[in-house]
Coordinates of C-alpha atoms in Angstrom, one line a residue:
G1 CA 18.2 37.9 -90.3
V2 CA 18.0 34.3 -89.1
V3 CA 19.2 32.9 -92.5
A4 CA 22.2 35.4 -92.4
M5 CA 23.0 34.3 -88.8
V6 CA 23.0 30.6 -89.6
Y7 CA 25.1 31.3 -92.7
A8 CA 27.6 33.3 -90.6
L9 CA 27.9 30.6 -87.9
Q10 CA 28.6 27.9 -90.5
H11 CA 30.8 30.1 -92.6
D12 CA 33.0 31.0 -89.6
D13 CA 33.2 27.4 -88.4
Q14 CA 31.3 28.3 -85.2
I15 CA 29.2 25.1 -85.3
T16 CA 30.8 21.8 -84.2
E17 CA 29.3 18.3 -83.8
S18 CA 29.2 18.9 -80.0
G19 CA 27.6 22.4 -80.2
M20 CA 28.5 26.0 -80.8
R21 CA 31.9 27.4 -80.0
N22 CA 30.5 30.6 -78.3
D23 CA 27.0 30.1 -76.9
P24 CA 25.2 32.4 -76.9
I25 CA 26.4 35.0 -79.4
S26 CA 25.5 38.6 -78.6
I27 CA 24.1 40.3 -81.8
T28 CA 23.2 43.7 -80.3
R29 CA 22.1 45.0 -76.9
G30 CA 19.6 42.6 -75.5
I31 CA 19.5 40.3 -78.5
E32 CA 21.4 37.0 -78.5
F33 CA 21.5 33.9 -80.7
S34 CA 22.0 30.6 -78.9
L35 CA 22.6 27.1 -79.9
N36 CA 18.9 26.4 -79.3
D37 CA 18.1 29.2 -81.7
Y38 CA 20.4 27.6 -84.3
R39 CA 18.8 24.2 -83.9
E40 CA 15.3 25.5 -84.1
S41 CA 16.2 27.5 -87.3
G42 CA 17.8 24.4 -88.7
K43 CA 14.7 22.3 -88.2
A44 CA 12.8 24.8 -90.4
I45 CA 15.6 25.0 -93.0
G46 CA 15.8 21.2 -93.0
A47 CA 12.1 20.8 -93.6
I48 CA 12.3 23.0 -96.6
R49 CA 15.4 21.2 -98.0
A50 CA 13.7 17.8 -97.4
G51 CA 10.6 19.2 -99.1
H52 CA 12.4 20.3 -102.2
L53 CA 14.0 16.9 -102.5
T54 CA 10.8 15.1 -101.9
L55 CA 9.0 17.0 -104.6
M56 CA 11.8 16.5 -107.1
L57 CA 12.2 12.8 -106.4
T58 CA 8.5 12.1 -106.4
A59 CA 8.1 13.9 -109.8
G60 CA 11.1 12.1 -111.3
I61 CA 13.0 15.4 -111.7
D62 CA 16.8 15.2 -111.6
P63 CA 17.9 17.8 -109.0
S64 CA 21.1 18.5 -111.0
K65 CA 18.9 19.8 -113.8
V66 CA 17.2 22.5 -111.7
R67 CA 19.1 25.6 -112.6
T68 CA 16.5 28.4 -111.7
M69 CA 14.7 29.0 -108.4
Y70 CA 11.9 31.5 -107.9
M71 CA 11.7 33.1 -104.5
A72 CA 8.5 34.9 -103.4
G73 CA 7.0 36.5 -100.3
A74 CA 9.6 37.3 -97.6
S75 CA 12.1 35.0 -99.3
G76 CA 11.6 36.9 -102.5
T77 CA 12.1 40.2 -100.8
Y78 CA 14.5 40.1 -97.9
V79 CA 16.4 36.8 -97.9
D80 CA 19.9 36.8 -99.5
P81 CA 19.8 34.0 -102.1
V82 CA 23.5 33.4 -101.9
K83 CA 23.3 32.7 -98.2
A84 CA 20.1 30.8 -98.6
K85 CA 21.8 28.4 -101.0
E86 CA 24.7 28.0 -98.7
V87 CA 22.5 26.9 -95.7
G88 CA 20.2 24.7 -97.8
L89 CA 17.1 26.8 -98.5
I90 CA 17.3 26.6 -102.3
V91 CA 18.3 23.7 -104.6
P92 CA 22.1 23.7 -104.6
Y93 CA 22.4 23.1 -108.3
C94 CA 20.6 26.4 -108.9
T95 CA 22.7 28.9 -110.9
L96 CA 20.0 31.6 -111.1
A97 CA 17.7 32.8 -108.3
K98 CA 14.8 35.1 -109.3
Q99 CA 13.4 37.1 -106.4
V100 CA 9.9 38.1 -107.4
G101 CA 8.8 40.0 -104.3
N102 CA 5.2 40.1 -103.0
T103 CA 3.4 37.9 -105.5
S104 CA 0.1 37.8 -103.5
L105 CA -0.4 41.6 -104.0
E106 CA 0.6 41.2 -107.7
L107 CA -2.0 38.5 -108.2
A108 CA -4.7 40.6 -106.4
K109 CA -3.9 43.5 -108.8
D110 CA -4.1 41.2 -111.9
L111 CA -7.5 39.9 -110.8
A112 CA -8.8 43.4 -110.1
F113 CA -7.9 44.4 -113.7
D114 CA -8.9 41.2 -115.3
P115 CA -11.5 39.2 -113.4
D116 CA -11.6 36.5 -116.2
Y117 CA -8.1 35.6 -115.2
L118 CA -9.6 33.7 -112.3
E119 CA -10.8 31.0 -114.7
E120 CA -7.3 30.3 -115.8
L121 CA -6.1 30.1 -112.2
N122 CA -8.9 27.6 -111.4
S123 CA -7.7 25.5 -114.3
M124 CA -4.2 25.6 -112.9
R125 CA -5.5 24.7 -109.5
D126 CA -7.2 21.6 -110.8
K127 CA -4.0 20.4 -112.4
L128 CA -2.1 20.9 -109.1
L129 CA -4.7 18.9 -107.2
T130 CA -4.3 16.0 -109.7
D131 CA -0.6 15.6 -108.9
H132 CA -0.5 16.4 -105.2
T133 CA 2.2 15.3 -102.7
M134 CA 1.4 15.2 -99.0
F135 CA 4.6 15.4 -97.0
V136 CA 2.9 14.0 -93.9
S137 CA 2.3 10.7 -95.8
S138 CA 5.4 10.7 -97.9
D139 CA 8.0 8.0 -97.0
I140 CA 10.7 10.0 -98.8
F141 CA 10.0 13.1 -96.8
R142 CA 9.9 11.2 -93.5
D143 CA 13.2 9.5 -94.3
L144 CA 15.0 12.7 -95.5
Y145 CA 13.7 14.9 -92.6
T146 CA 14.8 12.3 -90.1
Y147 CA 18.3 12.9 -91.3
E148 CA 17.8 16.7 -91.4
Y149 CA 16.6 16.6 -87.8
G150 CA 19.5 14.5 -86.8
Y151 CA 21.9 16.9 -88.4
W152 CA 20.5 20.2 -87.1
A153 CA 19.2 19.2 -83.7
E154 CA 21.3 16.2 -82.5
G155 CA 24.7 16.7 -83.9
M156 CA 24.6 13.9 -86.5
P157 CA 27.6 14.1 -88.9
L158 CA 26.7 15.4 -92.3
S159 CA 28.5 12.4 -93.8
R160 CA 25.6 10.2 -92.7
Y161 CA 23.1 12.4 -94.5
R162 CA 25.3 12.2 -97.6
R163 CA 25.2 8.4 -97.5
A164 CA 21.4 8.5 -97.2
L165 CA 21.2 10.7 -100.3
E166 CA 23.3 8.3 -102.2
R167 CA 20.5 5.7 -101.8
Y168 CA 18.2 8.1 -103.7
G169 CA 20.8 8.7 -106.4
V170 CA 21.5 12.3 -105.5
D171 CA 25.0 12.0 -104.0
G172 CA 26.8 15.3 -104.2
Y173 CA 23.6 17.2 -103.5
L174 CA 25.0 18.9 -100.4
D175 CA 28.4 19.8 -101.9
Q176 CA 27.3 22.3 -104.5
K177 CA 28.5 25.7 -103.2
E178 CA 28.8 27.9 -106.3
P179 CA 26.9 31.2 -105.6
P180 CA 23.8 31.7 -107.8
R181 CA 23.3 34.8 -110.0
V182 CA 20.6 36.9 -108.5
D183 CA 17.8 38.5 -110.5
R184 CA 15.7 40.9 -108.4
L185 CA 12.4 41.5 -110.2
Y186 CA 10.9 43.9 -107.8
E187 CA 11.5 47.5 -106.6
R188 CA 10.2 47.2 -103.1
D189 CA 8.0 44.9 -101.0
I190 CA 4.7 46.7 -101.9
R191 CA 5.3 48.9 -104.9
E192 CA 3.0 51.6 -106.4
I193 CA 0.4 49.9 -108.5
G194 CA -1.1 52.6 -110.6
E195 CA -3.6 55.4 -110.3
S196 CA -6.7 53.3 -110.1
L197 CA -5.3 51.1 -107.3
S198 CA -3.2 52.1 -104.4
A199 CA -1.8 50.4 -101.3
L200 CA -3.3 51.7 -98.1
D201 CA -0.8 52.5 -95.4
I202 CA -2.8 51.5 -92.3
S203 CA 0.3 50.7 -90.1
P204 CA 0.4 52.5 -86.8
V205 CA 3.0 55.0 -85.9
M206 CA 5.3 54.7 -82.9
T207 CA 7.0 57.7 -81.3
A208 CA 9.8 58.4 -78.8
S209 CA 12.0 61.2 -77.7
W210 CA 15.3 61.6 -75.9
S211 CA 18.2 64.0 -75.6
C212 CA 20.5 63.8 -78.6
S213 CA 22.5 65.9 -81.0
R214 CA 19.9 65.5 -83.8
C215 CA 22.6 64.6 -86.2
G216 CA 20.2 62.6 -88.3
K217 CA 22.4 59.6 -88.9
C218 CA 19.8 57.2 -87.6
I219 CA 17.3 58.5 -90.2
K220 CA 19.8 58.2 -93.1
E221 CA 20.7 54.7 -92.0
C222 CA 17.2 53.3 -92.1
P223 CA 17.0 51.0 -95.2
E224 CA 13.2 51.3 -95.4
K225 CA 12.8 55.0 -94.8
A226 CA 10.6 54.3 -91.9
L227 CA 12.1 56.8 -89.5
S228 CA 11.6 60.5 -89.2
M229 CA 12.1 63.3 -86.7
D230 CA 10.1 66.4 -86.0
D231 CA 11.0 68.9 -83.3
G232 CA 13.0 66.3 -81.3
T233 CA 10.3 63.5 -81.5
F234 CA 11.2 60.4 -83.5
S235 CA 8.5 58.6 -85.4
I236 CA 8.5 55.1 -86.9
R237 CA 6.0 53.8 -89.5
T238 CA 5.7 50.3 -88.2
G239 CA 4.6 48.9 -91.5
Y240 CA 8.0 49.7 -93.0
C241 CA 10.3 49.2 -90.1
L242 CA 12.3 45.9 -90.0
G243 CA 12.3 46.2 -86.2
T244 CA 14.6 43.9 -84.2
A245 CA 15.8 42.3 -87.5
C246 CA 17.6 45.5 -88.2
Q247 CA 18.0 48.2 -85.5
R248 CA 20.6 50.0 -87.7
C249 CA 19.1 53.3 -86.3
Q250 CA 20.2 52.3 -82.8
E251 CA 23.6 51.0 -83.8
I252 CA 24.6 54.0 -85.8
C253 CA 23.9 56.6 -83.0
P254 CA 27.3 58.2 -82.1
L255 CA 26.1 59.1 -78.6
H256 CA 24.4 55.7 -77.9
S257 CA 21.3 57.6 -76.8
Y258 CA 19.0 56.1 -79.3
D259 CA 16.7 53.6 -77.6
Y260 CA 14.5 51.5 -79.8
S261 CA 12.7 50.1 -76.7
A262 CA 11.4 53.6 -75.8
Y263 CA 9.0 53.7 -78.7
R264 CA 5.3 53.7 -77.9
L265 CA 2.2 53.8 -80.1
S266 CA 1.2 57.4 -80.7

């Protein structure tokens, strides 16, 4: 949701060198996105972009040759790669973004079925330790993140950052806007993993009730199928619900009687 919000603000020219045209912006009832939220989000985005550049420059990789990006975890599941590229979260020369979902669970499954695979992973780990870059001691990262911080948090013109990148031979890095092709290699965040292994659903359930027409629109609108209703009582499986990052159930209610804040642990 934050990536989408930053993208929307930039795309609609809501961000100026002096601040945000409308501060704060109301997203939904009780939820606002302020200039400070934008700046804090930008610091994180800037650290990732500076990190990508640091790794490529340290390894002698030409950023313009990086055409494929792999996105895992939350980024590999929920983040829109097109918007991520626009705000600077993936290498701008990337033409293909592969979203691979929850790789931690996949690795656990592979190790459970093939314990000998751990030896191969240890060998890979040793190679990574041989060529290790610490951002905290990297002059390149410190230099680049100084400009990122200035741009996101202090209103520094992007032109100054462009001039800094020219010194590293990557001029034009911030100007690549062609949307990447997206290849989603997962079905859901945690998919079914066979008869011998299964994912345990230990997430608590929250319930609430109120007077409504029971039209069921809120249930149909839920993208994660986390919401159900039984005899007038609504139940949410918290492990599936996107919570305040979504709230489509509340927004779709034609009577405006749906109240997400009314839920309590059952």
